[in-house]
Structures are given as C-alpha cells and as structure tokens.
Coordinates of C-alpha atoms (C1' of nucleotides) in Angstrom, one line a residue:
Chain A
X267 CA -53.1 -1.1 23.0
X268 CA -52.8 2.6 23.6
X269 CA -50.5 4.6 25.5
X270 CA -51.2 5.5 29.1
X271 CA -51.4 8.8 30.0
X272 CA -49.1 9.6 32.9
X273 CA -49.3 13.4 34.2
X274 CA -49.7 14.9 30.6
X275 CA -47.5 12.8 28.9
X276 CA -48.3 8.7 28.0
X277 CA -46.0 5.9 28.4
X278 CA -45.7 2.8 26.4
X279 CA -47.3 -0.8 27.8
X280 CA -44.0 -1.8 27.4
X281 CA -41.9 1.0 29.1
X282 CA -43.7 -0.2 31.8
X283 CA -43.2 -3.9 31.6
X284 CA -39.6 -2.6 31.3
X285 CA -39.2 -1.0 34.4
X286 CA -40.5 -4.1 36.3
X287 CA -37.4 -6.1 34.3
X288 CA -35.0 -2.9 35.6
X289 CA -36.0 -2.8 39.1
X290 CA -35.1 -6.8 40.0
X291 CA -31.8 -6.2 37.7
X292 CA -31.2 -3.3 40.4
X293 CA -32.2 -5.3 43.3
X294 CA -29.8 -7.5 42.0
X295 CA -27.1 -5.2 41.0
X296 CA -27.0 -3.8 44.8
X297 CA -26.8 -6.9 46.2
X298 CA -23.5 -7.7 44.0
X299 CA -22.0 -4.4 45.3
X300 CA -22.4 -2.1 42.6
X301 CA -22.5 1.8 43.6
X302 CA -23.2 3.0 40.0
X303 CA -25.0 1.3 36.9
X304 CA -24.7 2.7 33.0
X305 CA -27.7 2.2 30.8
X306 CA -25.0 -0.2 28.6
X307 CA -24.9 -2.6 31.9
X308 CA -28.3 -2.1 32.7
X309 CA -29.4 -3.3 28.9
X310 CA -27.0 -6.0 29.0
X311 CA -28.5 -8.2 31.6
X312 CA -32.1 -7.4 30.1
X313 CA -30.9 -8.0 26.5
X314 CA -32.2 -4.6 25.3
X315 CA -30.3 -1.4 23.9
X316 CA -28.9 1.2 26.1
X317 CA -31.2 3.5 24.3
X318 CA -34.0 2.1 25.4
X319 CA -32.6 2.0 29.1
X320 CA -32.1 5.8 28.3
X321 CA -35.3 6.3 26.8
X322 CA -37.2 4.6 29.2
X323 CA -35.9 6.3 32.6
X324 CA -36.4 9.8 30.9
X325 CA -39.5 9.4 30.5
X326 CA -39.8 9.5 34.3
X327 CA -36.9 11.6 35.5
X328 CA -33.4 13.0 34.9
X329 CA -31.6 10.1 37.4
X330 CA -28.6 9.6 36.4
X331 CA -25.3 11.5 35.7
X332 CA -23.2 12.0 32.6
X333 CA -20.0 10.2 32.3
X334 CA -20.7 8.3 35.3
X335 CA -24.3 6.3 35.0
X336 CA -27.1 6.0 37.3
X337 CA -27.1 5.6 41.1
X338 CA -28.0 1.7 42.3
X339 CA -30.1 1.7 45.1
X340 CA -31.2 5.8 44.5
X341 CA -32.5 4.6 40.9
X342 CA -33.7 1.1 42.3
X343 CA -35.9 2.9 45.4
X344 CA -37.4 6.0 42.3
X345 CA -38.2 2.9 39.9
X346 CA -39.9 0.8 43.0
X347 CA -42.0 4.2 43.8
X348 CA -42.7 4.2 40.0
X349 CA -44.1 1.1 40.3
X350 CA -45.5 1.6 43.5
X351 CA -43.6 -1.9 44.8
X352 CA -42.1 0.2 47.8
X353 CA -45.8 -0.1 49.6
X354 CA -48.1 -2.8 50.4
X355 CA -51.0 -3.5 49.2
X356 CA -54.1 -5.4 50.1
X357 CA -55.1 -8.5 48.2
X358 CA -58.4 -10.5 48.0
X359 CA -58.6 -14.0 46.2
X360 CA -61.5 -15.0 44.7
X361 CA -61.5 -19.0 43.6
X362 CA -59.9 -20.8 46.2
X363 CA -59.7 -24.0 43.7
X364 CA -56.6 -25.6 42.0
X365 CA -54.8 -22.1 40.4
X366 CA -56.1 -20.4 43.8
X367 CA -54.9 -22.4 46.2
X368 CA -51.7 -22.0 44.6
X369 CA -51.5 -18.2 44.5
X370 CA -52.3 -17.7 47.9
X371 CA -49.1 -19.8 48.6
X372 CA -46.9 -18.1 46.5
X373 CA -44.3 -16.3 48.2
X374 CA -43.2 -13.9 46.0
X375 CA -46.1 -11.8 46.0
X376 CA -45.8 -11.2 49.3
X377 CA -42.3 -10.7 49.5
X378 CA -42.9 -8.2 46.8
X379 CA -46.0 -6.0 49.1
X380 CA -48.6 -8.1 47.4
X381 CA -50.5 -9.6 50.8
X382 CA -53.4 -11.7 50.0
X383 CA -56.0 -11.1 53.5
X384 CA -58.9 -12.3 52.1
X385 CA -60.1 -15.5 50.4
X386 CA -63.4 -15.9 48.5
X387 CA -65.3 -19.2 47.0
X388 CA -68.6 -20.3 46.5
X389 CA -68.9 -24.2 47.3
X390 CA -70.1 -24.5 51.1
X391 CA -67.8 -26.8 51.6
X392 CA -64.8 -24.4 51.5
X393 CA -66.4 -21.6 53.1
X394 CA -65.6 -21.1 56.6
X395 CA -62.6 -23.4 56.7
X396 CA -59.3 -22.2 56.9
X397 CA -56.7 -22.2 54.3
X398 CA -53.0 -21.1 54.5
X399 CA -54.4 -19.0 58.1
X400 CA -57.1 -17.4 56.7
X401 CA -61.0 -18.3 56.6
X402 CA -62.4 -18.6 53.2
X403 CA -65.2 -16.3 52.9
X404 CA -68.8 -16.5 50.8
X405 CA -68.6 -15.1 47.5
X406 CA -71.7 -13.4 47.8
X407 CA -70.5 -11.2 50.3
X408 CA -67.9 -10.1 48.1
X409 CA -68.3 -6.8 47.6
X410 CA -69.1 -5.9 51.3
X411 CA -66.1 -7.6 52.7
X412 CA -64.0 -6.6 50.0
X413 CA -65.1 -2.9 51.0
X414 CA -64.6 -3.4 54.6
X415 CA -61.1 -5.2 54.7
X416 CA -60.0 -2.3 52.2
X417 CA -59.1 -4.2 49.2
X418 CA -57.2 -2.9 46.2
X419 CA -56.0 -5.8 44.2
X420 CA -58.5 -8.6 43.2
X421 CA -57.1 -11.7 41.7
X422 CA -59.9 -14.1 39.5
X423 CA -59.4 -17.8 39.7
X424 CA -62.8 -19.0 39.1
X425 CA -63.9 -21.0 36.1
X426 CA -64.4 -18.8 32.9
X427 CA -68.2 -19.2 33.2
X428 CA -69.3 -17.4 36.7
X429 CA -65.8 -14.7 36.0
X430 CA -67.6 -12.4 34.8
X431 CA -70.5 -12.4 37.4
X432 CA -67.7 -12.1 40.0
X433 CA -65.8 -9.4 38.2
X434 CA -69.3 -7.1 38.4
X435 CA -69.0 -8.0 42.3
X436 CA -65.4 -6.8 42.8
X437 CA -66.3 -3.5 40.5
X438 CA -69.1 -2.7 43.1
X439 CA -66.7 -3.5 45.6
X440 CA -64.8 -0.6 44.8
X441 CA -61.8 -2.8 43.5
X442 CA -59.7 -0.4 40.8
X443 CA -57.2 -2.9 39.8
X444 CA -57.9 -6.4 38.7
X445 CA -55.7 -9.7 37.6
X446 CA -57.6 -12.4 36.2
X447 CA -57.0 -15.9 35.5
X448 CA -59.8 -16.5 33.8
X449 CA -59.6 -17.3 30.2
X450 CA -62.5 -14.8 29.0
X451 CA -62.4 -11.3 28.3
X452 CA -64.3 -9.4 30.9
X453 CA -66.0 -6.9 30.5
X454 CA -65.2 -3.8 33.2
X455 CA -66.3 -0.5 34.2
X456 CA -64.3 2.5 32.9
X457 CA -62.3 3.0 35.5
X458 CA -60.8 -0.4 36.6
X459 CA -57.7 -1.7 35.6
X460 CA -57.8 -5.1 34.0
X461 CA -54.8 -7.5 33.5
X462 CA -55.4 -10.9 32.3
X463 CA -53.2 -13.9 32.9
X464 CA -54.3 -16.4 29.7
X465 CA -51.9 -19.4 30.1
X466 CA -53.6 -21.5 27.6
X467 CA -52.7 -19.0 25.1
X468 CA -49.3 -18.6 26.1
X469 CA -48.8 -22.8 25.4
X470 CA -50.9 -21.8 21.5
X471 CA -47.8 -19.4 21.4
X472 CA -45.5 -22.4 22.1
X473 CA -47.5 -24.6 19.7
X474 CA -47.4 -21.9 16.7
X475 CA -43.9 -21.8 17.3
X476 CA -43.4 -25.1 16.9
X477 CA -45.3 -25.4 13.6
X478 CA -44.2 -22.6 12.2
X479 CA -40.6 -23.2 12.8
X480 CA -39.8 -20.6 15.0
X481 CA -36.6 -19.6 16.5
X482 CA -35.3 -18.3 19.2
X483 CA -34.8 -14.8 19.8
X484 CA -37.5 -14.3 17.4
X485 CA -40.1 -15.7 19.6
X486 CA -40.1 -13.6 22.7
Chain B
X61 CA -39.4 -8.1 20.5
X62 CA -39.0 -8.4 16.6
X63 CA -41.0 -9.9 14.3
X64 CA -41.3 -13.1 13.9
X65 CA -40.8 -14.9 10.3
X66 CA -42.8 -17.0 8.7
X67 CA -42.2 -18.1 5.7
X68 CA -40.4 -14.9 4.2
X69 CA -42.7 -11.9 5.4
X70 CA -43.1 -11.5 9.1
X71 CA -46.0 -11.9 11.8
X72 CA -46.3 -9.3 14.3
X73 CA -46.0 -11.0 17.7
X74 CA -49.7 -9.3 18.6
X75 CA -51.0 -11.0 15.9
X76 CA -50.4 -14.2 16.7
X77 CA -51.9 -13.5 20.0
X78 CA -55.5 -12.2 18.4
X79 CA -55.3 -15.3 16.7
X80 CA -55.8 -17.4 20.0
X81 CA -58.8 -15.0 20.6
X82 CA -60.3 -15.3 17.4
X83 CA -59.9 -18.8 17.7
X84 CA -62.1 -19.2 20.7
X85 CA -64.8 -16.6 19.1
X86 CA -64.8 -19.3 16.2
X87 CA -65.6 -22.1 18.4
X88 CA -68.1 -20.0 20.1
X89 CA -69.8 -18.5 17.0
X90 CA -70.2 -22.4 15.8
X91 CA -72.3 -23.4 18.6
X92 CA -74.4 -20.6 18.6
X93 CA -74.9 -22.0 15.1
X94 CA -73.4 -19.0 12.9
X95 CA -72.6 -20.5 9.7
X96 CA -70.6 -17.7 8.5
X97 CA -69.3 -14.4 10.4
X98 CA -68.1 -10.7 8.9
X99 CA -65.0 -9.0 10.2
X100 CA -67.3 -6.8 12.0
X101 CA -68.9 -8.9 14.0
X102 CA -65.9 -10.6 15.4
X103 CA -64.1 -7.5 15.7
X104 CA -67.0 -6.7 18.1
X105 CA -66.4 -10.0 19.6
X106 CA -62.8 -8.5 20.5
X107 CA -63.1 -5.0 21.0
X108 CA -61.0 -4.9 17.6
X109 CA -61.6 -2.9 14.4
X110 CA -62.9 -5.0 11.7
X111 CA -59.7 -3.7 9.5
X112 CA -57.3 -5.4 12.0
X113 CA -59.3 -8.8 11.7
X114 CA -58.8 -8.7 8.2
X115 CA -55.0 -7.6 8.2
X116 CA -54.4 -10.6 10.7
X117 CA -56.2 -13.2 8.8
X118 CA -55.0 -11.6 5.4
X119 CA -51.6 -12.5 6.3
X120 CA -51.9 -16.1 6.2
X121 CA -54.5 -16.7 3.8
X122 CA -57.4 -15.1 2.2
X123 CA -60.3 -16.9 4.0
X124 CA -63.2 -15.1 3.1
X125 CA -66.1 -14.2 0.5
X126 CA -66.6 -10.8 -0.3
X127 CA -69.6 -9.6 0.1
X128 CA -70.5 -12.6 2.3
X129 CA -67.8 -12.7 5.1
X130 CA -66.1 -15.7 6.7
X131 CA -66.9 -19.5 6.8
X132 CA -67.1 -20.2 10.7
X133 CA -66.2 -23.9 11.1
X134 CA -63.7 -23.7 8.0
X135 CA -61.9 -20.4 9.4
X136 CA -62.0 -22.3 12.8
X137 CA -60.0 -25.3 11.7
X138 CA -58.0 -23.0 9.5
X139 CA -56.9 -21.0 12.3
X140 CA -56.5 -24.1 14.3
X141 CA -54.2 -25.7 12.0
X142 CA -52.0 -22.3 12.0
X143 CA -51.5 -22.6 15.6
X144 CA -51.0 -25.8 15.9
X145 CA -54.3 -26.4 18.3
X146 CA -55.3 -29.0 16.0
X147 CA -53.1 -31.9 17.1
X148 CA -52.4 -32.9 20.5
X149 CA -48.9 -32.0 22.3
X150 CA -46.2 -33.6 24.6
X151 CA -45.8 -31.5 27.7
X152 CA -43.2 -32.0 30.6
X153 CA -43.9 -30.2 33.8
X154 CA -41.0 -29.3 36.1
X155 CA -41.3 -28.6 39.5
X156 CA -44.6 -30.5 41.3
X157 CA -44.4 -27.7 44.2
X158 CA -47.7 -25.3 45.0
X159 CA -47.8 -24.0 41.4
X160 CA -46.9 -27.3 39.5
X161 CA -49.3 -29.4 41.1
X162 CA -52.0 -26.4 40.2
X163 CA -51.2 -26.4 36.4
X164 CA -51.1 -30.6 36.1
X165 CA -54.8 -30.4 37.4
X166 CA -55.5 -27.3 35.2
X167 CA -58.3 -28.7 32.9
X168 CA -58.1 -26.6 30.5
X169 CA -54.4 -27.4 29.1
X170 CA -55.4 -31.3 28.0
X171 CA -58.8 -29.9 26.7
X172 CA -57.2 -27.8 24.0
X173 CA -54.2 -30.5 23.5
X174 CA -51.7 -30.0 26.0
X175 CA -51.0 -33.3 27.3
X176 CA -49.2 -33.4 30.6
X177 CA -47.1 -36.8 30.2
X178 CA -44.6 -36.2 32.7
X179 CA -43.6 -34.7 36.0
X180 CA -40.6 -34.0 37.4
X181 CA -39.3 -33.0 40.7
X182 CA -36.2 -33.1 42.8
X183 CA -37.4 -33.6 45.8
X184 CA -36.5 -36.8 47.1
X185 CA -40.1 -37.4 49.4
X186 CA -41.7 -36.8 46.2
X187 CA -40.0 -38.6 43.2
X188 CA -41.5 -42.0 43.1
X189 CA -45.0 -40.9 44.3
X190 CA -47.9 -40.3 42.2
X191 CA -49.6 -36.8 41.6
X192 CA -52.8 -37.1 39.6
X193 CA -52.1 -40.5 38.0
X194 CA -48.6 -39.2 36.9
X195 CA -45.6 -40.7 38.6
X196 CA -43.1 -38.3 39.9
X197 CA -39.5 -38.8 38.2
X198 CA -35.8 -37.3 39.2
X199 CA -35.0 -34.0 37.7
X200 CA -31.8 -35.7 37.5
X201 CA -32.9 -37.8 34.6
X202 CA -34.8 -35.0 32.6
X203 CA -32.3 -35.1 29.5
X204 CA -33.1 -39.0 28.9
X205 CA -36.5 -39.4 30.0
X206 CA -37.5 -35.9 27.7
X207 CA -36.3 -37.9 24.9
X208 CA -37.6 -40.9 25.8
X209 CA -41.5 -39.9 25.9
X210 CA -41.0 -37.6 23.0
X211 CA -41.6 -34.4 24.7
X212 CA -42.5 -31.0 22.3
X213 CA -43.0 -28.9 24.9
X214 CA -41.7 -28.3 28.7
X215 CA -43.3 -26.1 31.7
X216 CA -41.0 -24.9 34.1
X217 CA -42.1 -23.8 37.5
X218 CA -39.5 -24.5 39.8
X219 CA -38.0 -21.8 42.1
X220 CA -35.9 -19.2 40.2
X221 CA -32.7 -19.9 41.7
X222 CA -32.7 -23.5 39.7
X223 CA -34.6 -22.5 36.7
X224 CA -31.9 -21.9 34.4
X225 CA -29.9 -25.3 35.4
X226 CA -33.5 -26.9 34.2
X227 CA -33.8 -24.7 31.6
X228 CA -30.3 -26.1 30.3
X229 CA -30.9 -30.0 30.8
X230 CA -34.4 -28.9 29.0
X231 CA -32.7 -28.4 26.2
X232 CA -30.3 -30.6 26.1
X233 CA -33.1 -33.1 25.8
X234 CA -34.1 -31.5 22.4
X235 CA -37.1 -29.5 23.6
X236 CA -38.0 -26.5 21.7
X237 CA -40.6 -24.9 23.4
X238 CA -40.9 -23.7 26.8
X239 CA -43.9 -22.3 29.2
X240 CA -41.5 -20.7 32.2
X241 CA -42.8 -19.4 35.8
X242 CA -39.5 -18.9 37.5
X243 CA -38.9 -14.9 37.5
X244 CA -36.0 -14.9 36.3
X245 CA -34.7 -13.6 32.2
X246 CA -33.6 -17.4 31.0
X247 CA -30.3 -17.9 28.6
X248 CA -32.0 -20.3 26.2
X249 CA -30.0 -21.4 22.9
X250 CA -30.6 -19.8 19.6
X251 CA -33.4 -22.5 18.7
X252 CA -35.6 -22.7 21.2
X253 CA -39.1 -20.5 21.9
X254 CA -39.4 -19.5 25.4
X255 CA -42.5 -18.0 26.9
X256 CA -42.8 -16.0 30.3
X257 CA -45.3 -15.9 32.5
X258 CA -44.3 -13.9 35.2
X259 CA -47.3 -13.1 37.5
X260 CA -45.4 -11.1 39.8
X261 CA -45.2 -8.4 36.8
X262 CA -48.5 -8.4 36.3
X263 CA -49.3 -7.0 39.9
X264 CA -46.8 -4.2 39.3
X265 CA -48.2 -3.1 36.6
X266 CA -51.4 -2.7 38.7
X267 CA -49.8 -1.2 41.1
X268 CA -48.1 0.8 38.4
X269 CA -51.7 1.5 37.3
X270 CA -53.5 2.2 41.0
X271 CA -50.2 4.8 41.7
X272 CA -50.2 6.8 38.7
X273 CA -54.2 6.8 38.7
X274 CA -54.1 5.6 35.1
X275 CA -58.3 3.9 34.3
X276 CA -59.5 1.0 32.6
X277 CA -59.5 0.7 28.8
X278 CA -55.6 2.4 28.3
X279 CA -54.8 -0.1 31.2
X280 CA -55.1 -3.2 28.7
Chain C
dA184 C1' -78.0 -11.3 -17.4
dC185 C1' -77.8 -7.1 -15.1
dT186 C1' -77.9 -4.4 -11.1
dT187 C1' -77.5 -3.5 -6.3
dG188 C1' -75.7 -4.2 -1.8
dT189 C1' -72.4 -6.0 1.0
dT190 C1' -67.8 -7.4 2.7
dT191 C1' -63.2 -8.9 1.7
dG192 C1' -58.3 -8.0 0.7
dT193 C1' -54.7 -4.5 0.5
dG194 C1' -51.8 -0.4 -0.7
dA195 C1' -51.2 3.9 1.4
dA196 C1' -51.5 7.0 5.5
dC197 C1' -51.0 7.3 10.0
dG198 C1' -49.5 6.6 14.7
dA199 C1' -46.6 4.5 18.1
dT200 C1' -42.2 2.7 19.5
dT201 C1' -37.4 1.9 19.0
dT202 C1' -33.0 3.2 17.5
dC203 C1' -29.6 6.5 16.1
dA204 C1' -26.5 10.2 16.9
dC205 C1' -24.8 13.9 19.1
dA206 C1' -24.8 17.9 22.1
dT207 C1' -24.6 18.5 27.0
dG208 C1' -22.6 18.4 31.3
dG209 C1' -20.4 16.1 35.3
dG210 C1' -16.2 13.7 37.2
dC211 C1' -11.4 13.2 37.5
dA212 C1' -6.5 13.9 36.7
dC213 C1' -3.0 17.0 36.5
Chain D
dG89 C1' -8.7 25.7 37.2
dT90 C1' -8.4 23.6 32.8
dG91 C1' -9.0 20.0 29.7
dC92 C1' -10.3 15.4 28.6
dC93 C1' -13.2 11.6 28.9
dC94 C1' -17.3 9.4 29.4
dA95 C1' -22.3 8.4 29.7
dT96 C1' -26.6 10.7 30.0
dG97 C1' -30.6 12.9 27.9
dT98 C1' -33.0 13.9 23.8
dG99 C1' -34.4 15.6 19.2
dA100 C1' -34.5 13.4 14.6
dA101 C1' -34.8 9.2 11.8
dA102 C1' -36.1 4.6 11.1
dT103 C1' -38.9 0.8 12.0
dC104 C1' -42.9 -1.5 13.2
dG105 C1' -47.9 -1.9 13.9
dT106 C1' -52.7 -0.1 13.1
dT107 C1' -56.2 2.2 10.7
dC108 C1' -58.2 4.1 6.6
dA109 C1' -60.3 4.0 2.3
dC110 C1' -61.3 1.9 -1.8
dA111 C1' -61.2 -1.4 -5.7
dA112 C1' -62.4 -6.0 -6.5
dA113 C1' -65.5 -9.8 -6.0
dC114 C1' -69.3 -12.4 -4.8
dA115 C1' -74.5 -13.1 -3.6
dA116 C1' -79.1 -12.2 -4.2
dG117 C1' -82.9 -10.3 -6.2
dT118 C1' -85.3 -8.8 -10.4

DNA sequence: ACTTGTTTGTGAACGATTTCACATGGGCAC
DNA sequence: GTGCCCATGTGAAATCGTTCACAAACAAGT
C-alpha cells in the first residue's frame, strides 16, 4: 500500500516487482550476447516505457552510461544484489499436502537460491517420513527447529483455518519474511514481512474479466 | 497497469482485488448472523479505511442505507454477481506435472465455481491415464477439444519454455481468460485477460525485503 | 411529525506513481 | 582535441489512486 522506505528514501511496491521482471530480461540478454542494454530495449521486452526503466534504476544507482546504455551482466549482478537473489537462502515448508508437496518440488526456487531444508505437517502419518530427501518434521516443534536450522523464508501451505496458528509459530521462530498460501489475511507482528499468494482470487480476476468484458492489455 | 473500463468510467485494478476480500468478509459476516454491516466495520475487517470501502462499492452501485449501513446477504450476492462468483466456470488445466496435479486437487477452486473439466498434458506416459477422475488428453488437441467442452477459462502450468506455444493454441480455441504459472511475460492477443502468478517473484521480493531490512506493514 | 443520531455517497484535496522533456555527459569519428 | 550523436539521469507535469470532509438521507425514539 505504502511506500517502502529504503535508506532514507521509499520505493514503490511496484519498482520492486519491476526489478524482478529486469533481472530475468538481463539474465536473458547475457545469454544472447549482448554487452550493453538501453532502457528503450530493456522496456521493450517488459512492455513498459524507457522512463520507467530510467526511473526505476535511479532510484538505486547511477549504472549506466550516457549515449551508450547500461552494462549487461555489471547491471544484471547490482539488480540480483538489489534483490538479494545473488545469495541463498534457507527455506522451511510448512503443509506438506497437495500445494506443498508441490513447492518443495519446484525447481526454480532453488535454482534461484531459494532452498527448502526443512519440511513441517501435523498428521502423524506424514511426520517422520521422508519426502523429496528430507524428513517431514512435527509442526509443533516449529519454532525450535525453525530456530536451530536457521530459517529465513517460511512458506504456508496449510488449510486457511490452523494458518494463522502456524503463522504465530514461525513469528516466535524468529522467521522475518513470510509467503503464504493461505487464503486468509494473517495477522503478523510488526516486523515480519508478509506476502500472500491468493490463487482463488487471481481466477475472481479472470471471472470479473470475463463478465465485465474486459480486454486485453487492460487487464494486467 | 491502466485502468480498466467498465462500462465508460474505469475500475482501478486494486479495486477489483478488495472486492474478492470483501466478498469473503460478506460471506463470513452472514454466518455470524450480521444482518447488516457499516463501512467501518468491514474496513476493520481489511485493515482498510471505511472511505475506501465506500469509494469501491460506490463505483458500481450505491448499496447502502444511510444512517443504517449495508445489507449483508444482499451486498454479498451483489458483489458476487459483479465478479462473476455467482455462476460456475469451465476451466482447462495445462500441464499435469508437480504443480498441475496440486491445483486439480486444490479444493478450493470448484468450491467457489471453478470447475476443472479438463487436463491436458504432453507427455505420452500420461495422456490417456486418469488424474483425479479426469482423463488426461494430448496438448496436441487443445484447439478442438477447448471448444468442444466449452472452456471460459484455462490454467497454464507447464514449463516456461512451452508456455507461450500453449498460450497460442489457448487462444486459438477461443479462450479469454488465463490463470498462467510459467515465469515467463506471455504475448497474448488483444482480447484475452491474462493473469500471473509467478511465485518465484514473490520470494524476491522477500528477499528484497530481508536485504534492505524493510518491516512488516510497508512490506504488504 | 419532528428531532436526533448515524452512516452513506461523493466532490475536492491530497499523495503516490508514471510520463514527459531536456540538460548533462560519455563515446566515437575525424 | 574538437564536435557530434546518443542515451542516461532527473526535475517538472500529468495521471492515477486514496483519503478527507460534509451534505444528504434514512431510522428510531419521543
């Protein structure tokens, strides 16, 4: 809703969502050979304005160079330490059901730095077995194990009703930054970081769309 | 990005989005038996200002009774019939790997209307199988057999290096709505509504968040 | 019926984000 | 070294979205 406040200054949601597009067009870029980059290429392949190219990247640094644009895999490594993608980072699941058996074997979070090392349910059943290489561990012991393993990412795949019970786990668990599956708002501590993956409301998009008559463009 | 028109004025793309959320608050506030609710209280609800619940619902109706506030199961089925949750919908999945087969048994989807009717795949092992009561058909085929069922809307979660050619035959087979998981910026024609849900972003912008030390609330 | 209290609906003010437009400065050719 | 060209970086303007503030309207109580 509001600006972030980065240093002194605050940056938009969406700059941010931005950079994430920029940083696989540069990955991309480099890989087809390009040494250099203008903000007009750069906004082509994203559909935006080379303004907003402009705009965006100043906010974080002077990177490129007049009358020639910005360098590819200099500007690609600054964005991916922007973003903090050129680390890795540790991962615990919690809801090793139908959506979270499916994360954990999704490869592109890993490729990315994002390594799931710790799984979490509560039917006995699961707990203990292994799943993908790694044992799936008692939710009550969340937030010791969560603590000792060193967590910094928690992902919520549990049904809406216990979510929020497990979200108050993670937070004493130390856990700062939080994506949940979930299709509740949760209620979290001050100082977490909370980003929620509602599919269901991304299909009421669709369906709105659809009754409304909406086109194209218009509609992302 | 822009607007999105309805009728002649515009919706704001955020709006539409509260509307899913105070959607579900409706259906909640009618089982706890509330026969009518003020903008306050489901602002509260939201962590929204009561002004902004007005200003969204304003837009596409006046609903209320001053002094009074809104009727709950009226507003409800109102704000269903704007997005389109009160009828059921035809929904193609592509691409029954780890994350397809997750989303056909996501419970929630047929629950609000989102019929799953058919699956598609391209491998050969698995076309001709069944997954959940649903047999598996050739991606080959998608074009006819869209048109066919009578699909509204498609899902596609196949790897991102074939999600465009699906995205093409997709339309083709007149479909004008589209849920899509590949990570990759889709060329969709001028007429069709696409939706992203890339979960990869989501992380970064955690990791944005846990690098640049930004905390909770200005992280949503 | 009149008055009081409450809450909607909305124009106007405000704030945030995007686009515009241009001065600035580096590369490259001669 | 000089001059031209080109693309960045950035204030200023425009657009878009949110919040404010209040008049209008309805309910309920007397």
């Amino acid at each position: 809703m509001c600006p972030i406040p980065v240093g002194i200054k605050r940056v938009a949601e969406s700059t941010i969502h931005r950079l994430s597009h920029y940083w696989r067009v540069l990955i991309a870029l480099e890989k087809e050979g390009y040494k250099t980059v203008s903000s007009r290429e750069l906004a082509q392949r994203e559909k935006l304005t080379p303004a907003q190219v402009r705009k965006d990247l100043s906010f974080f640094g002077s990177f490129g160079t007049r009358g020639l644009g910005y360098p590819v895999t200099q500007l690609k490594e600054q964005v991916s330490a922007i973003l903090g993608t050129n680390q890795t980072w540790r991962v615990a699941l919690v809801g090793v059901g139908n959506m979270g058996s499916a994360l954990v074997g999704y490869k592109e979070f890993s490729r990315q730095g994002f390594n799931i090392i710790k799984l979490f349910d509560n039917d006995q059943r699961k707990i203990g077995s292994f799943h993908k290489g790694l044992i799936i561990s008692d939710v009550r012991n969340l937030e010791v194990e969560i603590k000792q393993a060193g967590i910094e990412i928690a992902i919520i795949a549990v049904p809406s009703a216990v979510a929020q019970q497990v979200m108050d786990e993670i937070a004493k668990g130390g856990v700062k930054a939080i994506l949940n599956f979930a299709s509740v708002k949760l209620k979290v501590p001050g100082d977490v970081c909370i980003r929620n993956e509602h599919m269901s409301m991304e299909l009421e998009h669709l369906s709105f769309a659809l009754v409304n008559k909406i086109t194209g463009k218009q509609c992302e």
